[in-house]
Amino acid sequence: MRELARIFIAVGTQSVGGGTSTLFLLRRFLVERGAHLSEREFTEAWALCQLSPGIHLVALAGLLGQRVAGWRGVIVAVSGMMVPAAVITVAMTAAYGLIADQPLARAALQGMAPATGGMTLGLAIVLARDARRHGLRTVVDVSVVIVAFAVLLLTTVSSIAVIGAAALIGAVFLGRERPTTPEGAVG
Amino acid sequence: MDPLTLFAVLLKDSALALGGLGSLPLLRQDLVATGFATDSQLVQALAIGRLSTGPNGLWIVSLGYQMAGLLGAAMALIASSIPPLVILPATAVARRWLLSVPFAGLVRGAALATAGLLCATGFSLIVPAGDVPSWWQVVIGIAAAVFTYQGRLHPAVVVIGGALLGLLLAR
């Protein structure tokens, strides 16, 4: 149990930027170094976690923690990965808050806003690329993306309604191919 | 916004999102459009989420802290940690259904819609409503999108690069 805690605290505090770097560290500690799981078990768990709501890496931590040490493993893995990282995030936010009103910080924010906007855009395109089907079906899938884009920009319809409607349409019309890839737009 | 309502919003939007960034359009609609938070707070949270350690979905902890201090951060941490764990009972009792064709379609539909909503949110952060961005801000936005899509540059480098260009070019 202690080793499990050590592994997930290390993953939470050593992977900067989330996404693939967190996934890479998890694989390294649990599959390559610790041999707690086989490569196949890890890949299967990740494929399942991409079906979960919210942060997929939390689902992965929970699933892997459960495999290694049951429900106590879930708590240790999720809190080990999330709590120290959250403390670091709060410390960084508090530190930025001290200088947020300074002219230099405001100038930096004018560059960070389009940078974060562009990163969001880039991740969205990766998400669409990984979720879309192939051949002519791509046209249908891209249409869903464009409609959701237009609805949010041009109307006041709730985003939740958009996701719910797309999920229903998906369940009826968009099956047939697996929607996930080994790494995808992780988070 | 009182803490309990804030927690309910964070939990609901985390539970209905796919991925760490999937809650961004939902939270922007629930918190920024209603005046409880600002786009600047959102940008700071997203940037810090990319510079900090752990999953990038922890950006909502930064947002929670900005909105309601340590209590807000703790609520955001809990709200973002609970929904993904639904996969544990789901895999135990309904693994076959999770791997079925209709469920694959349901997740695909939700993922495609989330991608469209995220595109719109990203676009709105580069080109805010009622505001004309400078040419260099548009260039930063396009470059950040390309670098993120290619995955060749670490996200922290993109954020720091944007901040440095802001320092150099903003007036």
Short mmCIF file of C-alpha atoms in Angstrom, two decimals:
data_model
loop_
_atom_site.label_atom_id
_atom_site.label_comp_id
_atom_site.label_asym_id
_atom_site.label_seq_id
_atom_site.Cartn_x
_atom_site.Cartn_y
_atom_site.Cartn_z
CA MET A 1 0.00 0.00 0.00
CA ARG A 2 2.86 2.38 0.83
CA GLU A 3 4.45 1.69 -2.52
CA LEU A 4 1.14 2.39 -4.26
CA ALA A 5 0.90 5.73 -2.44
CA ARG A 6 4.50 6.53 -3.36
CA ILE A 7 3.86 5.76 -7.02
CA PHE A 8 0.74 7.91 -7.34
CA ILE A 9 2.20 10.81 -5.34
CA ALA A 10 5.20 10.68 -7.68
CA VAL A 11 2.91 10.69 -10.73
CA GLY A 12 0.87 13.60 -9.33
CA THR A 13 3.89 15.72 -8.48
CA GLN A 14 6.29 14.87 -11.32
CA SER A 15 4.09 15.05 -14.41
CA VAL A 16 3.85 18.66 -15.55
CA GLY A 17 1.04 19.71 -17.88
CA GLY A 18 -1.09 16.57 -17.42
CA GLY A 19 -2.24 14.50 -20.38
CA THR A 20 0.27 12.21 -21.99
CA SER A 21 3.04 13.06 -19.51
CA THR A 22 0.88 11.78 -16.61
CA LEU A 23 -0.11 8.69 -18.60
CA PHE A 24 3.54 8.06 -19.50
CA LEU A 25 4.63 8.20 -15.84
CA LEU A 26 1.79 5.90 -14.74
CA ARG A 27 2.82 3.33 -17.33
CA ARG A 28 6.48 3.62 -16.38
CA PHE A 29 5.88 3.16 -12.63
CA LEU A 30 3.18 0.49 -12.78
CA VAL A 31 4.12 -1.56 -15.84
CA GLU A 32 7.79 -1.06 -16.62
CA ARG A 33 9.39 -0.57 -13.19
CA GLY A 34 6.99 -2.02 -10.63
CA ALA A 35 5.52 -4.86 -12.75
CA HIS A 36 2.21 -4.41 -10.90
CA LEU A 37 0.31 -4.74 -14.18
CA SER A 38 0.95 -6.16 -17.62
CA GLU A 39 1.04 -3.86 -20.66
CA ARG A 40 -2.22 -5.43 -21.82
CA GLU A 41 -3.98 -4.82 -18.48
CA PHE A 42 -2.83 -1.20 -18.52
CA THR A 43 -4.00 -0.63 -22.10
CA GLU A 44 -7.38 -2.27 -21.43
CA ALA A 45 -7.88 -0.18 -18.30
CA TRP A 46 -7.07 3.02 -20.24
CA ALA A 47 -9.52 2.10 -23.01
CA LEU A 48 -12.28 1.64 -20.41
CA CYS A 49 -11.39 4.87 -18.62
CA GLN A 50 -11.92 6.88 -21.78
CA LEU A 51 -15.59 5.93 -21.45
CA SER A 52 -15.83 7.56 -18.01
CA PRO A 53 -17.11 11.07 -17.34
CA GLY A 54 -14.73 13.75 -16.05
CA ILE A 55 -10.96 13.40 -15.78
CA HIS A 56 -10.02 10.10 -17.43
CA LEU A 57 -6.73 9.90 -15.53
CA VAL A 58 -8.66 9.88 -12.22
CA ALA A 59 -10.72 6.96 -13.51
CA LEU A 60 -7.48 5.22 -14.49
CA ALA A 61 -5.93 5.83 -11.06
CA GLY A 62 -9.07 4.42 -9.43
CA LEU A 63 -9.19 1.37 -11.65
CA LEU A 64 -5.48 0.59 -11.27
CA GLY A 65 -5.60 1.22 -7.50
CA GLN A 66 -8.53 -1.18 -7.23
CA ARG A 67 -6.70 -3.89 -9.19
CA VAL A 68 -3.62 -3.62 -6.98
CA ALA A 69 -5.21 -3.20 -3.53
CA GLY A 70 -9.04 -3.15 -3.67
CA TRP A 71 -11.09 -0.19 -2.43
CA ARG A 72 -8.31 1.04 -0.14
CA GLY A 73 -6.16 1.11 -3.26
CA VAL A 74 -8.72 3.35 -5.00
CA ILE A 75 -8.55 5.92 -2.20
CA VAL A 76 -4.76 5.80 -1.97
CA ALA A 77 -4.24 6.03 -5.75
CA VAL A 78 -6.73 8.85 -6.42
CA SER A 79 -5.82 10.95 -3.38
CA GLY A 80 -2.11 10.29 -3.94
CA MET A 81 -2.30 11.57 -7.52
CA MET A 82 -4.73 14.44 -6.90
CA VAL A 83 -4.15 15.97 -3.44
CA PRO A 84 -0.43 16.93 -3.65
CA ALA A 85 -0.97 18.17 -7.23
CA ALA A 86 -3.97 20.22 -6.05
CA VAL A 87 -1.87 21.74 -3.26
CA ILE A 88 0.76 22.76 -5.84
CA THR A 89 -2.00 24.19 -8.07
CA VAL A 90 -3.45 26.22 -5.18
CA ALA A 91 0.02 27.50 -4.22
CA MET A 92 0.66 28.61 -7.81
CA THR A 93 -2.76 30.28 -8.03
CA ALA A 94 -2.21 32.08 -4.72
CA ALA A 95 1.25 33.23 -5.84
CA TYR A 96 -0.13 34.52 -9.14
CA GLY A 97 -2.94 36.25 -7.22
CA LEU A 98 -0.35 38.34 -5.38
CA ILE A 99 0.88 39.87 -8.64
CA ALA A 100 -2.25 39.62 -10.80
CA ASP A 101 -2.99 43.35 -10.58
CA GLN A 102 0.54 44.42 -11.56
CA PRO A 103 0.86 45.92 -15.08
CA LEU A 104 3.38 43.26 -16.11
CA ALA A 105 1.06 40.43 -15.03
CA ARG A 106 -1.79 42.03 -16.98
CA ALA A 107 0.41 42.25 -20.05
CA ALA A 108 1.37 38.58 -19.65
CA LEU A 109 -2.31 37.68 -19.35
CA GLN A 110 -2.97 39.32 -22.73
CA GLY A 111 -0.61 36.77 -24.24
CA MET A 112 -1.78 33.84 -22.09
CA ALA A 113 -5.44 34.30 -23.07
CA PRO A 114 -4.96 33.52 -26.78
CA ALA A 115 -2.39 30.84 -25.87
CA THR A 116 -4.89 28.98 -23.66
CA GLY A 117 -7.62 29.59 -26.25
CA GLY A 118 -5.42 28.12 -28.97
CA MET A 119 -4.49 25.14 -26.80
CA THR A 120 -8.19 24.50 -26.15
CA LEU A 121 -8.81 24.66 -29.88
CA GLY A 122 -5.92 22.27 -30.59
CA LEU A 123 -7.12 19.76 -27.97
CA ALA A 124 -10.65 19.95 -29.37
CA ILE A 125 -9.36 19.06 -32.83
CA VAL A 126 -7.39 16.12 -31.37
CA LEU A 127 -10.55 14.96 -29.56
CA ALA A 128 -12.59 15.18 -32.78
CA ARG A 129 -9.85 13.42 -34.77
CA ASP A 130 -9.76 10.51 -32.32
CA ALA A 131 -13.54 10.20 -32.00
CA ARG A 132 -14.45 10.40 -35.68
CA ARG A 133 -15.07 7.35 -37.82
CA HIS A 134 -13.48 6.77 -41.19
CA GLY A 135 -14.53 7.04 -44.81
CA LEU A 136 -17.78 8.83 -45.64
CA ARG A 137 -18.91 8.59 -42.01
CA THR A 138 -16.34 11.27 -41.19
CA VAL A 139 -18.66 13.80 -42.83
CA VAL A 140 -21.48 12.93 -40.41
CA ASP A 141 -19.14 13.08 -37.42
CA VAL A 142 -17.60 16.41 -38.43
CA SER A 143 -21.13 17.77 -38.89
CA VAL A 144 -21.85 17.04 -35.20
CA VAL A 145 -18.72 19.02 -34.26
CA ILE A 146 -19.72 21.96 -36.48
CA VAL A 147 -23.30 22.03 -35.17
CA ALA A 148 -22.10 22.00 -31.53
CA PHE A 149 -19.61 24.79 -32.37
CA ALA A 150 -22.30 26.92 -34.01
CA VAL A 151 -24.88 26.31 -31.27
CA LEU A 152 -22.52 27.52 -28.54
CA LEU A 153 -21.31 30.56 -30.49
CA LEU A 154 -24.61 31.67 -32.01
CA THR A 155 -27.35 30.63 -29.60
CA THR A 156 -28.08 30.53 -25.88
CA VAL A 157 -28.87 26.79 -25.87
CA SER A 158 -27.34 24.99 -22.87
CA SER A 159 -24.09 23.11 -23.53
CA ILE A 160 -25.48 20.23 -21.49
CA ALA A 161 -28.42 19.97 -23.87
CA VAL A 162 -25.99 19.88 -26.81
CA ILE A 163 -23.95 17.05 -25.25
CA GLY A 164 -27.11 15.14 -24.27
CA ALA A 165 -28.61 15.42 -27.75
CA ALA A 166 -25.33 14.39 -29.40
CA ALA A 167 -24.98 11.42 -27.04
CA LEU A 168 -28.52 10.26 -27.92
CA ILE A 169 -27.90 10.70 -31.64
CA GLY A 170 -24.60 8.88 -31.19
CA ALA A 171 -26.21 5.92 -29.41
CA VAL A 172 -28.62 5.47 -32.33
CA PHE A 173 -26.54 6.43 -35.37
CA LEU A 174 -22.83 6.72 -34.55
CA GLY A 175 -21.86 3.27 -33.20
CA ARG A 176 -20.05 0.51 -35.11
CA GLU A 177 -16.45 1.63 -34.61
CA ARG A 178 -14.68 1.86 -31.25
CA PRO A 179 -14.41 5.54 -30.31
CA THR A 180 -11.16 5.40 -28.38
CA THR A 181 -7.49 5.36 -29.24
CA PRO A 182 -4.57 4.28 -27.01
CA GLU A 183 -3.69 7.81 -25.89
CA GLY A 184 -6.03 10.38 -27.41
CA ALA A 185 -6.81 13.76 -25.85
CA VAL A 186 -6.07 12.71 -22.31
CA GLY A 187 -6.75 14.82 -19.26
CA MET B 1 -22.49 32.30 -5.29
CA ASP B 2 -22.83 30.35 -2.04
CA PRO B 3 -20.41 27.46 -1.52
CA LEU B 4 -23.03 24.71 -1.78
CA THR B 5 -24.31 26.02 -5.12
CA LEU B 6 -20.75 26.36 -6.40
CA PHE B 7 -20.04 22.76 -5.40
CA ALA B 8 -23.23 21.58 -7.13
CA VAL B 9 -22.24 23.41 -10.35
CA LEU B 10 -18.68 22.03 -10.27
CA LEU B 11 -19.91 18.49 -9.61
CA LYS B 12 -22.63 18.62 -12.28
CA ASP B 13 -20.32 20.03 -14.95
CA SER B 14 -17.53 17.55 -14.11
CA ALA B 15 -19.99 14.66 -14.25
CA LEU B 16 -21.35 15.70 -17.65
CA ALA B 17 -17.95 16.35 -19.24
CA LEU B 18 -15.60 14.04 -21.12
CA GLY B 19 -11.95 14.56 -20.21
CA GLY B 20 -10.18 17.08 -17.99
CA LEU B 21 -10.94 20.03 -20.24
CA GLY B 22 -14.44 18.89 -21.22
CA SER B 23 -16.04 20.82 -18.36
CA LEU B 24 -14.65 24.12 -19.68
CA PRO B 25 -17.59 25.07 -21.97
CA LEU B 26 -20.10 24.00 -19.30
CA LEU B 27 -18.39 25.96 -16.51
CA ARG B 28 -17.95 29.00 -18.74
CA GLN B 29 -21.68 28.97 -19.46
CA ASP B 30 -22.62 28.42 -15.79
CA LEU B 31 -20.08 30.73 -14.12
CA VAL B 32 -18.82 33.33 -16.61
CA ALA B 33 -22.03 33.95 -18.57
CA THR B 34 -23.88 34.39 -15.27
CA GLY B 35 -21.29 36.84 -13.89
CA PHE B 36 -19.97 34.70 -11.03
CA ALA B 37 -16.53 34.39 -12.63
CA THR B 38 -14.61 36.16 -15.40
CA ASP B 39 -12.80 35.02 -18.51
CA SER B 40 -9.57 36.33 -16.94
CA GLN B 41 -10.05 33.94 -14.00
CA LEU B 42 -10.74 31.14 -16.46
CA VAL B 43 -7.58 31.93 -18.45
CA GLN B 44 -5.48 32.07 -15.26
CA ALA B 45 -6.92 28.72 -14.14
CA LEU B 46 -6.27 27.09 -17.53
CA ALA B 47 -2.72 28.45 -17.66
CA ILE B 48 -1.92 27.35 -14.11
CA GLY B 49 -3.48 23.94 -14.82
CA ARG B 50 -0.98 23.55 -17.65
CA LEU B 51 1.98 24.76 -15.61
CA SER B 52 1.14 22.75 -12.50
CA THR B 53 1.67 19.03 -11.94
CA GLY B 54 -0.89 16.22 -12.16
CA PRO B 55 -3.83 15.87 -14.56
CA ASN B 56 -4.63 19.07 -16.49
CA GLY B 57 -8.24 18.72 -15.25
CA LEU B 58 -6.94 20.23 -12.00
CA TRP B 59 -7.42 23.63 -13.63
CA ILE B 60 -10.83 23.67 -11.92
CA VAL B 61 -9.08 23.57 -8.52
CA SER B 62 -7.39 26.83 -9.51
CA LEU B 63 -10.75 28.26 -10.58
CA GLY B 64 -12.38 27.08 -7.33
CA TYR B 65 -9.61 28.76 -5.33
CA GLN B 66 -10.02 32.04 -7.21
CA MET B 67 -13.78 31.97 -6.61
CA ALA B 68 -13.97 30.82 -2.98
CA GLY B 69 -10.48 30.42 -1.50
CA LEU B 70 -9.33 27.15 0.06
CA LEU B 71 -12.92 25.94 0.48
CA GLY B 72 -13.52 26.49 -3.23
CA ALA B 73 -10.33 24.61 -4.10
CA ALA B 74 -11.30 21.68 -1.85
CA MET B 75 -14.79 21.57 -3.35
CA ALA B 76 -13.38 21.63 -6.88
CA LEU B 77 -10.96 18.82 -6.00
CA ILE B 78 -13.79 16.64 -4.66
CA ALA B 79 -16.14 17.56 -7.50
CA SER B 80 -13.55 16.60 -10.12
CA SER B 81 -12.45 13.40 -8.36
CA ILE B 82 -15.83 11.72 -7.80
CA PRO B 83 -17.49 11.49 -11.27
CA PRO B 84 -14.69 9.54 -13.04
CA LEU B 85 -14.88 6.84 -10.34
CA VAL B 86 -18.29 5.78 -11.67
CA ILE B 87 -16.21 3.60 -14.00
CA LEU B 88 -15.44 1.26 -11.06
CA PRO B 89 -18.98 -0.03 -10.39
CA ALA B 90 -19.75 0.30 -14.11
CA THR B 91 -16.96 -2.08 -15.12
CA ALA B 92 -17.95 -4.46 -12.32
CA VAL B 93 -21.63 -4.79 -13.23
CA ALA B 94 -21.96 -3.62 -16.84
CA ARG B 95 -18.64 -4.22 -18.58
CA ARG B 96 -20.32 -5.91 -21.55
CA TRP B 97 -22.71 -2.97 -21.98
CA LEU B 98 -19.80 -0.48 -21.80
CA LEU B 99 -18.23 -2.31 -24.73
CA SER B 100 -21.48 -2.46 -26.74
CA VAL B 101 -22.09 -0.69 -30.06
CA PRO B 102 -24.76 1.75 -28.75
CA PHE B 103 -22.55 2.83 -25.84
CA ALA B 104 -19.62 3.35 -28.21
CA GLY B 105 -21.93 5.56 -30.28
CA LEU B 106 -23.12 7.43 -27.19
CA VAL B 107 -19.55 8.22 -26.12
CA ARG B 108 -18.63 9.17 -29.70
CA GLY B 109 -21.59 11.56 -29.93
CA ALA B 110 -20.71 13.16 -26.59
CA ALA B 111 -17.02 13.40 -27.57
CA LEU B 112 -17.80 15.04 -30.93
CA ALA B 113 -20.17 17.54 -29.28
CA THR B 114 -17.57 18.28 -26.59
CA ALA B 115 -15.01 18.88 -29.35
CA GLY B 116 -17.35 21.37 -31.03
CA LEU B 117 -18.07 23.14 -27.74
CA LEU B 118 -14.36 23.29 -26.91
CA CYS B 119 -13.63 24.71 -30.38
CA ALA B 120 -16.17 27.46 -29.74
CA THR B 121 -14.77 28.16 -26.26
CA GLY B 122 -11.19 28.27 -27.54
CA PHE B 123 -12.26 30.59 -30.34
CA SER B 124 -14.04 32.86 -27.82
CA LEU B 125 -10.91 33.09 -25.68
CA ILE B 126 -8.85 34.17 -28.71
CA VAL B 127 -11.56 36.48 -30.09
CA PRO B 128 -13.64 37.67 -27.10
CA ALA B 129 -17.17 38.90 -27.87
CA GLY B 130 -17.25 42.66 -28.44
CA ASP B 131 -13.48 42.90 -28.55
CA VAL B 132 -11.06 42.91 -31.48
CA PRO B 133 -7.83 41.03 -30.70
CA SER B 134 -4.46 42.35 -31.84
CA TRP B 135 -2.77 40.62 -34.77
CA TRP B 136 -0.17 39.13 -32.46
CA GLN B 137 -2.85 37.64 -30.21
CA VAL B 138 -4.41 35.92 -33.22
CA VAL B 139 -0.95 34.61 -34.21
CA ILE B 140 -0.39 33.29 -30.66
CA GLY B 141 -3.80 31.57 -30.74
CA ILE B 142 -3.16 29.89 -34.08
CA ALA B 143 0.38 28.87 -33.11
CA ALA B 144 -0.82 27.44 -29.76
CA ALA B 145 -3.53 25.44 -31.57
CA VAL B 146 -1.01 24.03 -34.06
CA PHE B 147 1.59 23.16 -31.38
CA THR B 148 -1.06 21.49 -29.23
CA TYR B 149 -2.43 19.50 -32.16
CA GLN B 150 1.04 18.35 -33.15
CA GLY B 151 1.93 17.57 -29.52
CA ARG B 152 5.60 18.37 -30.16
CA LEU B 153 5.87 21.26 -27.70
CA HIS B 154 5.20 20.84 -23.97
CA PRO B 155 2.01 22.70 -22.92
CA ALA B 156 3.90 24.61 -20.22
CA VAL B 157 6.23 26.00 -22.92
CA VAL B 158 3.21 27.19 -24.94
CA VAL B 159 1.72 28.99 -21.91
CA ILE B 160 5.05 30.58 -20.92
CA GLY B 161 5.70 31.57 -24.56
CA GLY B 162 2.28 33.27 -24.71
CA ALA B 163 2.97 35.11 -21.46
CA LEU B 164 6.40 36.30 -22.66
CA LEU B 165 4.98 37.53 -25.96
CA GLY B 166 2.28 39.34 -23.98
CA LEU B 167 4.96 41.05 -21.90
CA LEU B 168 6.80 42.09 -25.06
CA LEU B 169 3.88 43.18 -27.22
CA ALA B 170 0.97 44.26 -24.98
CA ARG B 171 0.46 47.96 -24.42
#
